[in-house]
XYZ file of C-alpha atoms in Angstrom:
357
model
C 19.680 -17.649 17.800
C 17.733 -16.799 14.662
C 17.669 -18.674 11.365
C 20.507 -18.575 8.869
C 20.466 -15.305 6.843
C 19.544 -17.165 3.658
C 16.613 -18.855 5.379
C 15.525 -15.563 6.946
C 15.639 -13.864 3.524
C 13.456 -16.430 1.752
C 10.964 -16.491 4.619
C 10.664 -12.719 4.656
C 10.066 -12.643 0.900
C 7.315 -15.268 1.188
C 5.783 -13.605 4.245
C 5.358 -10.352 2.324
C 3.607 -12.106 -0.545
C 1.323 -14.051 1.793
C 0.324 -10.831 3.550
C -0.593 -9.399 0.135
C -2.626 -12.497 -0.749
C -4.547 -12.390 2.533
C -5.233 -8.664 2.174
C -6.527 -9.084 -1.368
C -8.549 -12.143 -0.362
C -10.351 -10.114 2.267
C -10.726 -7.020 0.097
C -12.513 -8.425 -2.942
C -15.955 -9.929 -2.327
C -17.427 -12.025 -5.079
C -14.103 -13.588 -6.069
C -12.603 -16.913 -5.075
C -10.986 -16.457 -1.693
C -13.182 -13.580 -0.440
C -13.620 -13.043 3.286
C -17.042 -11.407 3.103
C -19.521 -12.349 5.841
C -23.296 -12.737 5.381
C -26.155 -12.094 7.711
C -27.681 -15.383 8.899
C -30.737 -16.033 11.007
C -33.285 -13.817 12.669
C -30.844 -12.927 15.411
C -28.650 -11.121 12.903
C -25.646 -13.292 13.675
C -22.971 -13.290 10.986
C -21.674 -16.495 9.465
C -19.224 -17.185 6.654
C -20.805 -17.580 3.259
C -20.987 -21.312 2.484
C -19.422 -21.095 -0.966
C -15.920 -20.103 0.067
C -13.258 -21.169 2.582
C -12.468 -18.849 5.455
C -8.779 -18.747 4.514
C -7.120 -18.598 1.081
C -5.250 -21.550 -0.369
C -1.771 -20.812 -1.703
C -0.014 -23.422 -3.831
C 3.689 -23.658 -4.549
C 4.798 -24.891 -7.960
C 7.716 -27.162 -7.095
C 10.016 -28.945 -9.520
C 12.248 -30.310 -6.767
C 15.044 -27.883 -7.695
C 16.748 -25.622 -5.168
C 14.686 -22.500 -5.963
C 11.302 -24.168 -5.647
C 12.271 -26.359 -2.680
C 13.427 -23.262 -0.804
C 10.130 -21.623 -1.731
C 8.111 -24.624 -0.532
C 9.931 -24.702 2.797
C 9.341 -20.976 3.355
C 5.657 -21.319 2.454
C 5.247 -24.243 4.855
C 6.878 -22.254 7.670
C 5.120 -18.927 7.129
C 1.650 -20.360 6.454
C 1.483 -21.733 10.005
C 1.643 -18.172 11.342
C -0.910 -16.632 8.982
C -4.540 -17.300 7.997
C -3.410 -19.234 4.931
C -3.707 -22.830 3.759
C -0.664 -24.097 1.869
C -0.347 -26.809 -0.750
C 1.965 -27.846 -3.559
C 1.923 -28.931 -7.184
C 4.682 -30.546 -9.228
C 4.418 -30.880 -12.988
C 5.805 -33.984 -14.705
C 6.752 -32.954 -18.243
C 7.518 -36.545 -19.282
C 10.681 -35.367 -21.034
C 13.172 -37.617 -19.229
C 13.303 -41.267 -18.164
C 12.101 -41.637 -14.589
C 10.328 -38.290 -14.519
C 7.275 -39.888 -12.905
C 9.393 -41.228 -10.026
C 10.941 -37.782 -9.566
C 7.470 -36.231 -9.386
C 6.409 -38.785 -6.770
C 9.489 -37.949 -4.693
C 8.631 -34.252 -4.807
C 5.080 -34.988 -3.676
C 6.480 -37.003 -0.744
C 8.767 -34.118 0.250
C 5.960 -31.567 0.049
C 3.676 -33.770 2.137
C 6.457 -34.138 4.725
C 6.405 -30.345 5.033
C 2.703 -30.695 5.945
C 1.517 -29.021 2.790
C -1.996 -30.030 1.808
C -3.172 -30.604 -0.890
C -0.150 -31.884 -2.793
C -0.225 -33.559 -6.179
C 1.777 -34.403 -9.275
C 0.311 -33.526 -12.657
C 1.607 -35.174 -15.828
C 1.502 -33.193 -19.082
C 2.255 -33.759 -22.743
C 4.737 -31.278 -24.189
C 4.187 -30.445 -27.851
C 6.643 -28.985 -30.324
C 5.108 -25.670 -31.351
C 7.370 -22.698 -30.650
C 10.356 -24.860 -29.692
C 10.932 -27.179 -26.715
C 11.316 -24.482 -24.061
C 8.193 -22.560 -25.093
C 6.163 -25.759 -25.473
C 7.187 -26.995 -22.022
C 6.335 -23.623 -20.496
C 2.920 -23.582 -22.145
C 2.125 -27.101 -20.947
C 3.330 -26.296 -17.428
C 1.240 -23.153 -17.031
C -1.823 -24.892 -18.435
C -1.400 -27.599 -15.792
C -0.872 -25.047 -13.012
C -3.938 -23.075 -14.117
C -6.035 -26.234 -14.075
C -4.720 -27.231 -10.635
C -5.369 -23.772 -9.208
C -8.939 -23.830 -10.553
C -9.516 -27.378 -9.326
C -8.406 -26.573 -5.787
C -9.759 -23.022 -5.670
C -6.323 -21.547 -5.016
C -6.003 -17.814 -4.487
C -2.357 -17.795 -5.607
C 0.402 -19.989 -7.010
C 3.970 -19.227 -5.931
C 6.793 -19.572 -8.470
C 10.480 -19.808 -7.600
C 11.944 -17.453 -10.221
C 14.962 -15.593 -8.852
C 16.820 -12.421 -9.727
C 19.132 -14.544 -11.901
C 16.137 -15.852 -13.862
C 14.983 -12.269 -14.299
C 18.354 -11.221 -15.704
C 18.274 -14.109 -18.176
C 14.754 -13.161 -19.255
C 15.802 -9.562 -19.905
C 18.738 -10.677 -22.058
C 16.542 -13.080 -24.024
C 14.083 -10.248 -24.662
C 16.899 -7.976 -25.744
C 18.164 -10.620 -28.189
C 14.699 -10.972 -29.733
C 14.411 -7.215 -30.218
C 10.839 -7.326 -28.965
C 10.719 -3.916 -27.328
C 10.442 -2.529 -23.839
C 7.818 -5.017 -22.669
C 10.240 -7.886 -23.235
C 12.921 -5.968 -21.335
C 10.570 -5.707 -18.361
C 11.051 -9.407 -17.678
C 8.754 -11.275 -15.317
C 6.232 -9.477 -13.153
C 6.040 -10.052 -9.406
C 2.360 -10.895 -9.999
C 0.926 -12.123 -13.283
C -1.740 -14.326 -14.787
C -5.507 -14.215 -14.208
C -6.224 -11.835 -11.317
C -2.526 -11.869 -10.385
C -2.650 -15.600 -9.670
C 1.085 -16.205 -10.114
C 3.377 -14.657 -7.501
C 7.176 -14.567 -7.626
C 8.544 -13.802 -4.149
C 12.212 -14.373 -5.065
C 12.699 -11.820 -7.857
C 14.873 -9.721 -5.540
C 16.893 -12.714 -4.302
C 19.714 -14.445 -6.133
C 19.820 -18.127 -6.980
C 22.663 -18.739 -4.529
C 20.522 -17.572 -1.602
C 17.857 -20.155 -2.403
C 20.438 -22.915 -2.771
C 22.107 -21.935 0.501
C 18.733 -22.016 2.281
C 18.216 -25.595 1.086
C 21.718 -26.589 2.196
C 21.435 -25.275 5.758
C 17.968 -26.837 6.140
C 19.192 -30.179 4.737
C 16.559 -30.070 1.998
C 17.290 -32.521 -0.813
C 17.191 -30.896 -4.237
C 17.078 -32.179 -7.804
C 19.190 -30.531 -10.475
C 17.347 -30.718 -13.793
C 19.828 -31.845 -16.471
C 18.013 -29.590 -18.945
C 19.391 -26.628 -16.988
C 22.914 -27.547 -18.115
C 22.044 -28.834 -21.587
C 23.578 -26.495 -24.222
C 20.771 -27.459 -26.600
C 18.547 -25.037 -24.686
C 18.950 -21.297 -25.209
C 18.442 -20.342 -21.569
C 20.991 -22.937 -20.471
C 23.620 -21.507 -22.831
C 22.864 -18.008 -21.604
C 23.128 -19.101 -17.962
C 26.402 -20.985 -18.264
C 28.127 -19.112 -21.083
C 26.477 -15.763 -21.811
C 26.096 -14.250 -18.356
C 29.541 -15.386 -17.126
C 31.077 -13.810 -20.235
C 29.253 -10.534 -19.547
C 30.424 -10.517 -15.933
C 33.976 -11.212 -17.060
C 33.845 -8.312 -19.509
C 31.860 -5.826 -17.426
C 32.526 -6.903 -13.860
C 30.230 -8.134 -11.127
C 26.806 -6.594 -10.755
C 25.475 -7.430 -14.217
C 22.634 -9.555 -12.836
C 21.551 -6.827 -10.400
C 21.719 -4.187 -13.149
C 19.592 -6.287 -15.489
C 17.022 -6.846 -12.747
C 16.844 -3.065 -12.184
C 16.428 -2.603 -15.927
C 13.480 -4.996 -15.802
C 11.695 -2.966 -13.133
C 12.326 0.383 -14.818
C 11.199 -1.008 -18.161
C 8.063 -2.457 -16.595
C 7.104 0.923 -15.129
C 7.568 2.604 -18.530
C 5.738 -0.160 -20.394
C 2.793 -0.018 -17.987
C 2.471 3.726 -18.518
C 2.591 3.357 -22.310
C 0.045 0.512 -22.216
C -2.349 2.728 -20.272
C -1.894 5.535 -22.795
C -2.451 3.115 -25.692
C -5.623 1.713 -24.136
C -7.033 5.223 -23.852
C -5.971 6.109 -27.413
C -7.535 2.938 -28.830
C -11.012 4.176 -27.909
C -10.786 6.982 -30.481
C -9.179 5.328 -33.523
C -11.913 2.905 -34.633
C -14.711 3.805 -37.033
C -18.333 2.716 -36.611
C -17.595 -0.588 -38.384
C -14.773 -1.461 -36.008
C -11.979 -0.697 -38.472
C -8.897 1.302 -37.550
C -8.707 4.785 -39.087
C -5.249 5.332 -40.544
C -5.380 9.137 -40.249
C -6.062 8.953 -36.530
C -3.400 6.313 -35.988
C -0.771 8.320 -37.868
C -0.795 11.196 -35.367
C -0.165 8.963 -32.354
C 3.390 8.634 -30.995
C 5.013 5.526 -32.514
C 5.268 3.669 -29.188
C 1.557 4.217 -28.531
C 0.464 3.454 -32.102
C 2.362 0.175 -32.191
C 0.749 -0.915 -28.949
C -2.692 -0.230 -30.418
C -1.750 -2.246 -33.501
C -0.328 -5.131 -31.470
C -3.510 -5.384 -29.413
C -5.644 -5.303 -32.560
C -3.579 -8.066 -34.162
C -3.789 -10.219 -31.040
C -7.543 -9.645 -30.797
C -7.807 -10.944 -34.382
C -6.209 -14.225 -33.308
C -2.436 -13.813 -33.550
C -0.740 -15.546 -30.571
C 1.324 -13.229 -28.395
C 4.214 -15.691 -28.155
C 4.671 -15.734 -31.931
C 4.171 -12.017 -32.507
C 7.443 -10.106 -32.702
C 8.417 -6.462 -33.151
C 9.178 -6.991 -36.851
C 5.578 -8.099 -37.438
C 4.179 -4.945 -35.856
C 6.683 -2.799 -37.767
C 5.368 -4.231 -41.043
C 1.794 -3.425 -40.038
C 2.885 0.033 -38.908
C 4.264 0.737 -42.385
C 0.724 0.402 -43.717
C 0.080 3.581 -41.708
C 3.341 5.505 -41.974
C 4.834 4.253 -45.253
C 1.819 3.541 -47.445
C 2.884 2.821 -51.045
C -0.001 0.641 -52.112
C 1.536 -2.533 -50.686
C -0.547 -5.675 -50.280
C -1.704 -7.560 -47.216
C 0.731 -8.418 -44.411
C 0.628 -12.064 -43.303
C 0.945 -12.478 -39.533
C 1.184 -15.419 -37.108
C -2.075 -17.239 -36.409
C -3.257 -16.892 -40.020
C -4.035 -13.224 -39.448
C -3.636 -10.631 -42.190
C -3.533 -6.847 -42.120
C -4.350 -4.695 -45.142
C -5.201 -1.092 -45.896
C -8.472 -0.327 -47.647
C -9.781 3.174 -48.301
C -7.969 4.842 -45.427
C -8.910 2.058 -43.039
C -6.751 -0.719 -41.600
C -8.439 -4.114 -41.734
C -7.040 -6.850 -39.471
C -8.703 -10.233 -39.816
C -8.288 -13.980 -40.130
C -7.058 -14.883 -43.628
């Protein structure tokens, strides 16, 4: 008799990602995790290069919640059948009493699954951008550092289809454009470091997989705290939408994310090509050349230029880029536009100057 359907589903999702990681590991020499062989000795025998392991290391980011515990269990199971080493990282945000003990418990559970290495990393969460954004920034910084420290080829994240739907709605509420509607990518970060195997699976499947495997899970009280925007959306917003529109809202939003991502990727490619022709010899943007570009392409060129000048992506919204765009399309002699990160944009002699103020 085979495994429970929920367990089979999470294992299959992880197996597919691990196959991708192994394939990429073997395909790209010169990067961490390569499987290139070198000639050694006069006899021409081949031996692995000494500066890299023979198999890639894949880490799971595990909070102890149902999604990440299900992910850790699937990684532990599938890694034994593939040329992959598996480890785990839990991040202690220090936001609740006893968080250190919770992190130690997660480490114990990951070690019991025979994951190696496993570790808990404590972080300090600042206040910039709000509590949710600050916690996310601290968490990813810790995961990046852990991946670099251990030489990991990939870090698995337990985001589900439900998380994707919430992300799409949050992007829609911000009015940040099609890129925000594309939600989370299946692979993101430096060289596609972060992988999300569960984006096509719902949260209930992960929880069911933990239940039938008798995996203890920790329910983060922040996930039900109405002080947090995502929590309100999860427990009030989405249920209200499903009540008004019927079941299938989560699946529809996840499909919207994928379609939006395909469109956004195509527009980004177009904008990158267009950007090569709109700068003058001094590196300033030429307003006449920008004005003839389609608005969606032009705004992408402007957004990239503003970010390159030092404006943080997380603080840069559509309204900021619209104001800069009006320096091109609605020029009336207006002054400089102040942007996040102490960046300013101004028009001078038919050129757009974007710089630190």
